[in-house]
Every structure is written in structure tokens, then in C-alpha cells.
C-alpha atoms as one frame of an Amber mdcrd trajectory, in Angstrom:
protein
 -71.331 -15.743 -17.794 -74.777 -17.228 -18.095 -75.750 -19.194 -21.168 -76.474
 -16.971 -24.162 -75.576 -13.694 -22.507 -72.388 -11.673 -22.025 -71.696 -10.176
 -18.592 -70.801  -6.449 -18.955 -68.447  -6.113 -15.998 -67.431  -2.535 -16.799
 -71.010  -1.239 -16.786 -71.524  -3.036 -13.483 -68.988  -0.741 -11.829 -70.228
   2.109  -9.617 -70.821   5.487 -11.282 -67.918   7.199  -9.510 -65.443   4.662
 -10.934 -66.867   4.982 -14.443 -66.671   8.778 -14.202 -63.068   8.449 -13.055
 -62.342   6.381 -16.183 -64.015   8.921 -18.497 -62.173  11.771 -16.747 -58.955
  10.395 -18.239 -60.237  10.739 -21.802 -60.517  13.762 -24.045 -63.981  15.018
 -24.951 -64.334  13.151 -28.301 -63.513   9.801 -26.685 -65.727  10.474 -23.658
 -68.582  11.412 -25.999 -68.163   8.203 -27.997 -68.285   6.192 -24.777 -71.533
   7.899 -23.779 -73.473   6.218 -26.610 -72.877   2.714 -25.235 -76.090   2.739
 -23.217 -78.608   5.022 -21.546 -76.645   4.708 -18.323 -73.362   5.724 -19.987
 -75.095   8.668 -21.663 -75.642  10.243 -18.236 -71.983  10.058 -17.199 -70.495
  13.004 -19.202 -72.674  15.357 -17.154 -70.800  14.211 -14.055 -67.228  14.575
 -15.363 -64.856  16.597 -13.196 -62.274  17.071 -15.999 -63.321  18.535 -19.339
 -60.565  18.811 -21.952 -61.736  20.221 -25.277 -59.029  20.614 -27.907 -59.769
  21.556 -31.504 -56.747  19.514 -32.610 -58.553  16.353 -31.465 -61.045  16.945
 -34.296 -58.441  17.321 -37.077 -58.804  14.866 -39.973 -56.561  11.816 -39.883
 -53.095  12.640 -41.198 -53.442  16.394 -40.520 -51.424  17.972 -37.732 -51.109
  21.469 -36.338 -48.102  21.860 -38.646 -50.099  21.114 -41.809 -53.630  22.287
 -41.006 -55.191  24.646 -43.582 -57.331  27.712 -42.861 -60.483  25.896 -44.002
 -59.712  22.931 -41.763 -59.139  25.247 -38.803 -62.574  26.785 -39.336 -64.198
  23.344 -39.556 -62.545  21.865 -36.454 -63.228  25.069 -34.528 -66.919  24.712
 -35.362 -66.840  21.108 -34.166 -65.113  22.180 -30.965 -67.828  24.794 -30.407
 -70.597  22.206 -30.747 -68.760  19.758 -28.489 -68.246  22.462 -25.850 -71.891
  23.547 -25.900 -73.159  19.975 -25.883 -71.127  18.687 -22.983 -71.628  21.813
 -20.852 -75.387  21.951 -21.512 -75.876  18.494 -20.002 -74.762  19.559 -16.547
 -77.245  20.341 -13.791 -76.439  23.671 -12.086 -74.347  23.221  -8.954 -74.600
  19.424  -8.962 -70.998  18.453  -9.778 -67.822  20.489  -9.367 -65.671  20.926
 -12.457 -62.143  20.537 -11.162 -60.415  21.176 -14.499 -61.836  22.779 -17.652
 -59.505  23.247 -20.608 -60.414  24.619 -24.036 -57.865  24.877 -26.848 -58.955
  26.314 -30.189 -57.829  28.319 -33.192 -58.159  32.084 -33.267 -60.523  32.081
 -36.248 -63.911  33.776 -36.875 -66.348  33.851 -33.957 -65.650  30.355 -32.658
 -63.552  31.620 -29.686 -66.422  33.916 -28.638 -68.926  31.056 -28.850 -66.700
  28.836 -26.700 -65.950  31.700 -24.307 -69.635  32.483 -23.759 -70.444  28.811
 -23.141 -67.601  28.565 -20.612 -68.593  31.865 -18.995 -72.200  30.685 -18.618
 -70.932  27.459 -17.034 -68.812  29.421 -14.569 -71.906  31.323 -13.461 -73.823
  28.095 -12.777 -71.105  25.733 -11.527 -68.040  25.726  -9.337 -65.023  25.576
 -11.667 -61.775  25.163  -9.767 -59.298  25.394 -12.652 -59.983  26.796 -16.136
 -57.595  27.151 -19.063 -57.778  28.744 -22.512 -55.145  27.975 -25.148 -55.319
  30.166 -28.255 -53.630  28.779 -31.362 -52.906  30.406 -34.715 -52.099  27.202
 -36.596 -48.717  28.550 -37.612 -45.440  26.720 -37.022 -42.388  28.854 -36.290
 -42.196  32.532 -35.492 -41.495  33.475 -39.098 -44.846  32.230 -40.423 -46.762
  35.381 -39.466 -46.047  38.816 -40.876 -46.303  41.960 -38.758 -49.801  42.828
 -39.975 -50.973  39.270 -39.260 -49.619  39.513 -35.707 -51.586  42.736 -35.268
 -54.769  41.091 -36.581 -54.332  38.160 -34.182 -53.831  40.560 -31.280 -56.982
  42.483 -32.174 -58.988  39.275 -32.552 -57.868  38.171 -29.115 -58.881  41.472
 -27.529 -62.284  41.209 -29.280 -62.612  37.754 -27.750 -61.668  39.124 -24.316
 -64.152  42.012 -24.523 -67.006  39.676 -25.511 -66.309  37.049 -22.823 -65.431
  38.846 -19.601 -67.275  36.263 -17.499 -65.052  33.464 -18.791 -61.811  35.418
 -18.478 -62.623  36.503 -14.933 -62.698  32.825 -13.956 -59.615  31.723 -15.914
 -56.691  30.305 -13.968 -54.464  29.511 -16.978 -53.969  31.300 -20.317 -51.750
  30.358 -23.282 -51.272  32.894 -26.091 -49.142  32.720 -29.209 -48.353  34.883
 -32.238 -50.021  38.139 -31.181 -49.100  41.809 -31.270 -50.857  43.977 -28.724
 -51.226  47.685 -28.190 -49.382  49.196 -25.251 -52.179  48.733 -22.694 -53.654
  45.416 -23.903 -51.585  43.042 -21.775 -52.246  45.118 -18.690 -55.995  44.950
 -19.443 -55.762  41.168 -19.872 -54.121  40.802 -16.466 -56.676  43.093 -14.810
 -59.571  41.114 -16.318 -58.119  37.691 -15.454 -58.231  38.190 -11.719 -57.843
  34.486 -10.842 -54.995  33.857 -13.294 -52.219  31.604 -11.987 -50.456  30.452
 -15.166 -49.597  32.687 -18.133 -47.677  31.621 -21.232 -46.853  34.059 -24.036
 -45.050  32.806 -27.153 -44.099  35.173 -29.977 -46.099  38.021 -28.457 -45.045
  41.670 -28.344 -46.196  45.271 -28.513 -44.596  46.253 -31.789 -41.348  48.237
 -31.704 -39.044  47.359 -28.793 -41.105  48.050 -25.701 -41.233  47.270 -22.000
 -43.592  44.640 -20.638 -44.671  45.408 -17.073 -46.478  42.749 -15.066 -48.415
  43.146 -11.832 -50.718  40.398 -10.586 -51.667  39.151  -7.145 -52.275  35.455
  -7.992 -49.894  34.601 -10.844 -47.658  31.651  -9.878 -46.146  30.584 -13.238
 -45.013  32.847 -16.080 -43.501  31.877 -19.433 -42.274  34.455 -21.962 -40.766
  32.835 -25.060 -39.553  34.266 -28.379 -41.277  37.525 -27.560 -39.584  40.712
 -28.690 -39.797  42.858 -25.574 -36.817  45.082 -24.939 -37.351  44.719 -21.207
 -39.622  42.712 -18.909 -40.388  44.158 -15.492 -41.933  41.913 -12.864 -43.153
  44.727 -10.668 -45.399  42.984  -8.159 -45.962  39.227  -8.287 -46.168  38.069
  -4.664 -47.201  34.489  -5.594 -44.834  33.864  -8.522 -42.847  30.642  -8.035
 -41.785  29.656 -11.589 -40.624  31.645 -14.588 -39.346  30.811 -18.074 -37.635
  33.600 -20.019 -36.695  32.425 -23.511 -34.799  34.701 -25.897 -34.628  38.275
 -24.692 -33.990  41.099 -27.095 -31.351  43.149 -25.299 -28.588  42.116 -22.913
 -28.724  45.433 -21.042 -31.070  44.717 -18.105 -33.591  42.593 -20.095 -35.275
  41.328 -16.936 -36.050  43.455 -13.886 -37.181  41.467 -10.869 -39.269  43.536
  -8.508 -41.384  42.012  -5.737 -41.106  38.260  -6.413 -40.438  36.869  -2.915
 -41.494  33.278  -3.734 -39.675  32.842  -7.065 -37.721  29.587  -6.811 -37.632
  27.986 -10.295 -36.152  29.915 -13.217 -35.314  28.891 -16.793 -33.268  31.271
 -18.981 -32.566  30.697 -22.696 -30.666  32.766 -25.226 -28.049  32.808 -27.957
 -24.892  34.765 -27.141 -23.377  36.788 -30.008 -19.957  38.406 -30.098 -21.378
  41.881 -29.354 -23.257  40.761 -26.218 -21.897  41.536 -22.805 -21.810  38.572
 -20.458 -24.589  38.314 -17.897 -23.667  38.460 -14.227 -26.177  36.274 -12.426
 -25.580  38.185  -9.186 -27.059  41.250 -10.941 -29.553  39.476 -13.192 -31.152
  37.620 -10.285 -30.603  40.227  -7.602 -33.165  40.079  -4.821 -34.143  36.456
  -5.455 -33.233  33.156  -3.857 -33.588  30.522  -6.581 -33.784  26.798  -5.797
 -33.908  25.441  -9.383 -31.955  27.137 -12.196 -31.924  26.116 -15.854 -29.651
  27.879 -18.365 -29.934  27.096 -22.110 -27.174  28.211 -24.503 -28.327  26.737
 -27.851 -24.812  25.489 -28.704 -23.438  29.008 -29.020 -21.390  31.384 -26.905
 -21.588  31.034 -23.120 -23.452  34.180 -22.066 -22.864  33.804 -18.327 -20.000
  35.666 -16.652 -18.283  33.461 -14.040 -18.000  35.392 -10.792 -15.820  35.263
  -7.732 -17.765  34.498  -4.555 -19.309  37.731  -3.290 -22.059  38.574  -0.828
 -24.479  39.429  -3.637 -23.825  36.163  -5.508 -24.019  34.156  -2.279 -27.361
  35.821  -1.531 -28.774  34.791  -4.912 -27.453  31.207  -4.698 -27.922  30.537
  -0.984 -30.966  28.282  -1.574 -29.868  26.813  -4.931 -30.423  23.043  -5.043
 -30.589  22.031  -8.722 -28.750  23.458 -11.759 -29.320  22.338 -15.358 -27.055
  23.609 -18.157 -28.485  22.758 -21.597 -26.821  22.660 -25.060 -23.418  23.882
 -23.962 -21.093  24.178 -27.000 -18.761  21.250 -27.539 -15.003  21.393 -27.144
 -14.737  24.188 -24.580 -13.443  24.186 -21.022 -16.221  23.506 -18.497 -14.220
  24.692 -15.496 -16.222  27.939 -15.397 -19.180  26.018 -13.989 -17.233  25.546
 -10.743 -18.137  29.111  -9.747 -21.719  27.910  -9.295 -20.583  25.254  -6.828
 -18.450  27.749  -4.922 -21.369  30.166  -4.602 -24.039  27.513  -3.882 -23.034
  25.461  -0.816 -26.420  23.661  -0.679 -26.393  22.518  -4.331 -27.486  18.871
  -4.584 -27.505  18.161  -8.317 -25.647  19.493 -11.362 -26.861  18.411 -14.805
 -25.427  19.452 -18.181 -25.711  18.612 -21.873 -22.643  19.394 -24.001 -23.874
  19.181 -27.561 -23.489  20.988 -30.875 -27.108  20.387 -31.849 -26.661  20.815
 -35.618 -30.286  21.433 -36.562 -30.573  24.572 -34.418 -27.151  26.016 -35.217
 -26.214  28.507 -37.903 -23.502  26.682 -39.841 -23.035  28.913 -42.893 -19.717
  30.736 -42.401 -20.738  33.890 -44.258 -23.977  34.187 -42.324 -22.126  33.695
 -39.051 -19.816  36.597 -39.935 -22.644  38.856 -41.085 -24.761  38.194 -38.007
 -21.805  38.455 -35.631 -21.838  34.979 -34.174 -18.933  34.351 -31.843 -16.322
  31.854 -32.984 -14.901  31.609 -29.456 -17.832  30.247 -27.514 -16.119  29.553
 -24.216 -15.320  31.610 -21.142 -12.229  31.515 -18.980 -12.210  31.198 -15.228
  -9.814  29.930 -12.624 -10.938  29.295  -9.073  -9.259  31.365  -6.409  -9.731
  28.453  -3.992  -7.609  25.552  -5.241  -8.542  23.448  -2.198 -12.274  24.201
  -2.482 -14.577  21.481  -1.132 -18.323  21.099  -1.645 -20.226  19.026   0.918
 -23.781  18.739  -0.470 -23.486  17.847  -4.166 -24.612  14.214  -4.480 -25.501
  13.833  -8.180 -23.699  14.831 -11.380 -25.353  14.169 -14.782 -23.562  14.777
 -18.095 -25.280  14.236 -21.433 -23.120  13.798 -24.557 -20.079  12.833 -22.503
 -16.842  12.107 -24.358 -13.741  10.374 -23.010 -11.417  13.168 -24.123  -8.901
  14.896 -21.895 -10.826  18.109 -21.189 -13.990  16.297 -20.083 -12.071  13.769
 -17.999 -10.113  16.609 -16.402 -13.350  18.430 -15.575 -14.900  15.292 -14.133
 -11.830  14.776 -11.931 -12.096  18.336 -10.664 -15.745  17.902  -9.717 -15.118
  14.598  -7.976 -12.188  16.009  -6.042 -14.212  19.001  -4.846 -17.544  17.264
  -4.148 -16.480  15.134  -1.201 -19.951  13.598  -0.681 -20.732  12.932  -4.332
 -22.697   9.684  -4.642 -23.547   9.174  -8.329 -22.090  10.316 -11.655 -24.327
   9.563 -14.651 -22.628   9.779 -18.054 -24.719   9.514 -21.227 -23.833   9.423
 -24.893 -25.300  11.923 -27.359 -29.096  11.991 -27.543 -30.740  11.180 -30.847
 -32.299  13.941 -32.918 -34.283  13.214 -36.080 -33.424  16.637 -37.518 -29.636
  16.457 -37.098 -27.814  14.949 -40.071 -24.292  13.503 -40.368 -23.378  13.942
 -36.728 -19.757  13.204 -35.932 -19.049  10.075 -33.875 -18.722  10.508 -30.143
 -15.948   9.020 -27.987 -18.095   7.354 -25.369 -17.116   4.396 -23.161 -19.382
   1.880 -24.876 -17.735  -1.358 -23.706 -17.045  -2.689 -20.231 -13.307  -2.430
 -20.872 -13.639   1.229 -21.896 -15.695   1.991 -18.773 -13.072   0.406 -16.528
 -10.366   2.429 -18.273 -12.372   5.636 -17.855 -12.913   5.021 -14.154  -9.157
   4.545 -13.650  -8.403   7.810 -15.473 -11.001   9.722 -13.482 -10.280   8.406
  -9.991  -6.482   8.126 -10.116  -5.153   9.972  -7.078  -8.658  11.019  -5.956
 -10.440   9.605  -2.942 -14.096   9.419  -3.924 -16.902   6.999  -3.156 -19.010
   8.163  -6.099 -20.311   5.466  -8.447 -19.760   6.217 -12.146 -22.648   5.044
 -14.349 -21.941   5.150 -18.102 -25.134   4.532 -20.074 -26.228   4.775 -23.701
 -29.906   4.613 -22.642 -31.139   7.574 -20.617 -33.137   7.124 -17.441 -36.621
   8.610 -17.798 -36.236  11.006 -14.863 -32.953  12.274 -16.293 -34.338  12.675
 -19.814 -37.032  14.957 -18.398 -34.280  17.363 -17.344 -33.178  17.804 -20.936
 -35.225  19.896 -23.336 -34.818  19.767 -27.092 -34.554  23.391 -28.233 -36.723
  24.632 -31.060 -35.125  24.307 -34.472 -35.854  27.724 -35.981 -34.145  31.104
 -35.828 -36.384  32.970 -33.414 -37.801  36.417 -34.122 -36.186  38.185 -31.183
 -32.717  37.225 -32.443 -33.541  38.516 -35.933 -34.886  41.805 -34.567 -31.788
  42.233 -32.460 -29.471  41.495 -35.384 -31.333  44.015 -37.547 -30.646  46.690
 -34.933 -26.875  46.147 -34.933
């Protein structure tokens, strides 16, 4: 630095590097940076990523869980001004917008103002990816009454009708807490011709109804806590990923039509005593899944173990990764072997065996009234006692305990998986909402780990390395998903119908 002056090395960087730095910030932070100098003030007009989220304008100490109606109106208005300001600075056709995301509350006319600004931008600029996320500011599916759901659905359709230009260019849409008329969702899909990602949470069409989906470009679909009696994927030639969380009826809840590219599927539900078990060979008929995630929410196993058949082998012939989440504690895990027998190319099996107290119904009277199952396990005995699997290389077990039934299961896996390389055993994960959890019998000390290895490998020839950790590897933690901690609406609607 020269005497009496400070060398601004950041401002000396080329424009493309500075734009790359600002692209990593949200709109409020990028706007603050633009006031540093006249040169910096020109940079927001060149950004390739524009992320505008009303929650970024919430007052300090206020979250989406505590925001009031008045605060939602105020931050929406701020989001509108920020959207208009940053989009108005851009010269038509000069810089491509690679990603444009706008998240805002469904309140007053703010969505329409944002939608028209985005639609105008799409007419003047090339926008590669555009996303709308509509929020209600409610936490939990029980916060909105039926008439409020209807109002939210109508407000969304008013927004859609006023901003066709924006919706025609959308590639991603997130909706929550809305009740639509019978034809609304179909109209949304017809309008959003470029749509690739669709997420619906707590959305429905009133009384138990069928949701039918046809779309030529949709690649990812998430339907969660939405009370549809049946979902029909009629024609989705580009669909590769689907999440189906909490279906209303166990009698054909999901009908898979033309979904030739579907390879990643996540299924979540709570099994009650009156539910019939799901046969995956029927549930997933016509597909060839590579990644399968099944979430049981610490209640009854709702999957029916199946003997190897042509139909099951067809469904599992490309299966590579299986993740079983919140399996109930204390029950035989041998039933999972049917997946290995039907999936010869399976590379990784991951499971979490955990009675996650904060999401479970623990009141005995309520469990009886709502017909929870007290026997949560399923029985199964392999017809092939000498079965060998040649492709499984990784086994991951969360909430492992050194009791006889888990050790016995681990021995069975290691005896069958002749090329198994790594076994990762983790203790119970921490949850801030679970109170007074019982202690877990985990091999904490080196001596306990040596003893466990002897118990597991006695009489078994295996080269697999057993890793017993209390700290979870980051890539493994990503495989586990904390379930929501509220009784979802679809379960309540189903229970009311019994």
C-alpha cells in the first residue's frame, strides 16, 4: 500500500469475478454490496443468479414459524420493491439469467406484482431456470382450517390468471396449504409448459379425490401431506424423481402410468392395524427404480416381504441404493433380506432403527382409538438359506445396538454379502424435540468394539471392515431425514373415515 492510501484489492478484480462473488449472495446482501462505489452499483444488473426470498426481509428474531400477518404484508411489500428494482436495472438481452427464484407469502396483491415483474423480465431476457415458492406463513398442516385452504387456493389461481407470462416460463413451482377445485391443478400444469420441478405440500381438492398428472417436461415431483385418495401419473415421459409422503388410502394410492425414466422414489407413511401391507411388486409395477427410500415413522412396517418373482425382479432389476428410515425399534429386521434377494445389483443398504419419540403417538388410549398397531414388525423367512449377494459393498445402520437381534441380523447380512467392504454402525442421532430417551447399547469403547466384531464375525468369512462411530459422516447423515413432528392431515382424514 502506498503512503496514506488503502489498496482496495477486491474492487481491482475483473467484473466477471466480482459478479461471481455477488451471485453467491441473496438479493439483500447483493444490494448492500452495490452501494460500495459507482462501479459496484453496476454489478447487480449483470448477476446470473437472482434469489429473492421474503423471509430474508423478516425482522431480526422473527422466523417463518412466528411471523404475524402484518409482518408478512410488510416483508412481501419489501420483496416486491426489491424484485422490481433489481430487474429494472437489466439491459434487455445483455446478460442471461441462469437462475431466478422468488419466494413470497400468499398475501394481498404482492404475488401479482412480483409475477408481472418476472413475466416482463422473461419477455426481455433469456431466463434459463425460474422458480416460484408460495408460502402461507403457517407451520404444520393443522394451522389452516378448510375455508382458509380454499381461500389460499383461490388466491393462487388469481395469481396464476394475472401472470400467465411468468408461469409459462417457470421451471420450478412450490405450493403449500391450498385447496383447489377439480380442474385447477390440471390448468396449472397446462399453463406451466416448461415446468420441471413441482412440489405440493398440504394441497388437495377437498373430499377424497384423484389427482391426475400429465406433463411432457416434469422431471421431479413431490406430493407431501396432501389428502388425495389416489394419485395417477398418467404421462410423465421425463420424470426421474418422485416423493410421495403420506397417502390417504392403502388401496392403490399411486398408479404409475407412463414414467419410463423414473429412477429415484421416496415413500413415507404410517401403517395402522387396519392397513393392508403394500406389495412393492404391485406398487411399483412397470418401473425400474435405482434409488428407493422407505420411511416408516417408527410405526408398523407397511411393506409386505415377497418371495422372488418375475414381477418383483423386474421392479428391482436396476436397484442400487435402498434407504429405510425410522424403522421401529426391537423388531426383527430379517424381512429386509427379501430386498437383497430381489435386487442382485444392490450396492448400498442404509437403515435407521429409531423410536423417534417426538413424532410418535405415545398415549395408550389414543393409540387404541386411532387403531395404531402394537405389533409393528413383519415376519419373513428366506426360502434360500444359502443365498449369496455379490454386489452389496456398503451397509449403514443408524441407532445400532449391540443386542442379540441386531447382531444376528448383521451376521446374516455379512454371511450373504460375500463382497461387502464396509459396515458403518452409528449410535442414535440427537433430536432437540425428543425428551428422556432411553440409553442405547452402543459399542462406545475400543474393548466393546473388539467384542462386537468377534460376536459378528465368529464362523463367518468376511473381509468387511466394521466402523463403529458416534459421529456421523456428512455423506451418511445426508441419507437420513428427520421426519416432521406433527400428526399430518392425511392420517387424520383417514382415521376419521374408519
